[in-house]
CSV table of C-alpha atoms in Angstrom, one decimal:
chain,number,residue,atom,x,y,z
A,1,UNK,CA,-1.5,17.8,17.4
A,2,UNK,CA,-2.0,15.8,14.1
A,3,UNK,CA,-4.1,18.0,12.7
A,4,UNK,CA,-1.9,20.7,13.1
A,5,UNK,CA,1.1,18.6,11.7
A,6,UNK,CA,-1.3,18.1,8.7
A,7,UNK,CA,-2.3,21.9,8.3
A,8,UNK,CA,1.1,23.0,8.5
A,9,UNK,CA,2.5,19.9,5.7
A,10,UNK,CA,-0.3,21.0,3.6
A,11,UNK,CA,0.3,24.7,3.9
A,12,UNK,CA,4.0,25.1,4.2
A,13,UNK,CA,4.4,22.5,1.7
A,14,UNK,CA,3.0,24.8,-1.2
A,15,UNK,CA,0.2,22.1,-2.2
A,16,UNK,CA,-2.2,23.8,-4.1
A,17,UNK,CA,-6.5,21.9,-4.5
A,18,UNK,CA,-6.1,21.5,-8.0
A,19,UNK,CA,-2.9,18.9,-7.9
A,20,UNK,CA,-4.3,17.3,-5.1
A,21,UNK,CA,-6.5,14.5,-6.7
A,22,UNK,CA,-3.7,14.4,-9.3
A,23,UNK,CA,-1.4,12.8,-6.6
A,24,UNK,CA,2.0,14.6,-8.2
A,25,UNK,CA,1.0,14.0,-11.8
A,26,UNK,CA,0.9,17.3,-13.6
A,27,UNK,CA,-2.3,18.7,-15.7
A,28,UNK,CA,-1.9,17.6,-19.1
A,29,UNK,CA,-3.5,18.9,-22.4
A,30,UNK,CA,-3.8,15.9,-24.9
A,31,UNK,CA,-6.1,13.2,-24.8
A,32,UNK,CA,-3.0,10.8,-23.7
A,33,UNK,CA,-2.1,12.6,-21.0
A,34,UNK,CA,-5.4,12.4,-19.4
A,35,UNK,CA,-5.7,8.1,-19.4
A,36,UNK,CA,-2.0,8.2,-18.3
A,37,UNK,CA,-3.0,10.6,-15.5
A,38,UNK,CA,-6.1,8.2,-14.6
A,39,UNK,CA,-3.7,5.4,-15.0
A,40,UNK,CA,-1.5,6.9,-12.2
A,41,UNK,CA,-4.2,7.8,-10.4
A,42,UNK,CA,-5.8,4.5,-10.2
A,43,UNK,CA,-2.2,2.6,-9.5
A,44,UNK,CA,-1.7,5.0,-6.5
A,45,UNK,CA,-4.6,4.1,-5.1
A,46,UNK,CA,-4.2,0.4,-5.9
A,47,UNK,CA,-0.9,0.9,-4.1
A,48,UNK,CA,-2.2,2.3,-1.1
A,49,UNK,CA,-4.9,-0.2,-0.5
A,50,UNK,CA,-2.5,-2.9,-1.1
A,51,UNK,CA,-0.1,-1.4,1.5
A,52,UNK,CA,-2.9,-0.8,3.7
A,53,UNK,CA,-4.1,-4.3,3.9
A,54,UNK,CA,-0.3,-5.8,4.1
A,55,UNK,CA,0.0,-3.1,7.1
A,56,UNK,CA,-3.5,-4.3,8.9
A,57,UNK,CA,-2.3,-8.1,8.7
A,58,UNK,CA,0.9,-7.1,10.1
A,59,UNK,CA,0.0,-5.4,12.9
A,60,UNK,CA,-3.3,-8.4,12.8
A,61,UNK,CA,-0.5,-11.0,13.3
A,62,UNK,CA,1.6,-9.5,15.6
A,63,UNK,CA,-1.4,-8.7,18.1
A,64,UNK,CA,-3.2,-12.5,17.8
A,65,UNK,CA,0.7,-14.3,17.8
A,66,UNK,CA,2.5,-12.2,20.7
A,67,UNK,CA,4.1,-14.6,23.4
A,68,UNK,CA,1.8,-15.1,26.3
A,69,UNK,CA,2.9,-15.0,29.9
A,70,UNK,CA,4.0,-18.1,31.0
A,71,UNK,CA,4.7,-19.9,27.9
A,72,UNK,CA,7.9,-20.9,27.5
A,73,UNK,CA,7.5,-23.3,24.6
A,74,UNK,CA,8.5,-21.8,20.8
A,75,UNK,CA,5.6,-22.6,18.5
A,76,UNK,CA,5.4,-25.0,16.0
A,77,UNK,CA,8.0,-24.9,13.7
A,78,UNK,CA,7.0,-25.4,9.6
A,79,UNK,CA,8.5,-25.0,6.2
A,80,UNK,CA,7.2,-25.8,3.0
A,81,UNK,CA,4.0,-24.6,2.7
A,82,UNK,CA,3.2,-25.1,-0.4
A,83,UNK,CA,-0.5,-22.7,-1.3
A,84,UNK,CA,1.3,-20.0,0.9
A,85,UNK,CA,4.3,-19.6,-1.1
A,86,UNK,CA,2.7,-20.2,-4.4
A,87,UNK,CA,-0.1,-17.8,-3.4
A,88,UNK,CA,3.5,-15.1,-2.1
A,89,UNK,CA,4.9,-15.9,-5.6
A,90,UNK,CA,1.7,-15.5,-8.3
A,91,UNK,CA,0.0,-12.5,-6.4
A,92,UNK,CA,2.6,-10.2,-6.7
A,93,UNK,CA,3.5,-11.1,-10.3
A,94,UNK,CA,0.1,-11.4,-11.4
A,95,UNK,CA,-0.2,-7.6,-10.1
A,96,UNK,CA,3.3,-6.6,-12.0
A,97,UNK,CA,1.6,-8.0,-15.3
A,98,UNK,CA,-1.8,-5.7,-14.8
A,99,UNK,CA,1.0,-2.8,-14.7
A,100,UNK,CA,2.7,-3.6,-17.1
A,101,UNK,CA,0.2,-5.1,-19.7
């Protein structure tokens, strides 16, 4: 069944092999057009593993943390940590200014 839903996105999508790679940026002819094209290429895929990891430690958490039969207690209840929000405020920003640099 997926790989039929695949086959028929692909085909009935009008993809064609040569834009694939490209990941929607067009074929260019000058020299600058090419290291913005490797520049998108390469921020894609920094994207996807980014959203792949934040989607692993999601799913991670909400496997190891689910409420176990029988407990009736909540958990421990914490605010302020300190290296986790600093860590949730520079990571992202530090990853805007390699963008944007």
């Amino acid at each position: 069944m997926v790989i039929t839903a695949a086959v028929l996105t692909l085909t009935l999508s009008g993809c064609d092999w040569r834009y694939v790679f490209g990941l929607g940026w067009p074929n260019g002819i000058t020299p600058e057009s090419h290291l913005m094209r490797n520049l998108w290429v390469w921020t894609v895929i920094t994207a996807l593993v980014v959203g792949v990891i934040v989607w692993a430690l999601m799913f991670w958490t909400a496997a190891a943390h689910r409420k176990k039969k029988g407990d009736t207690e909540l958990p421990r209840q914490f605010g302020y940590n300190m290296p986790l929000e600093l860590a949730l405020t520079v990571v992202p920003f530090v990853i805007i200014s390699v963008l944007f640099y």
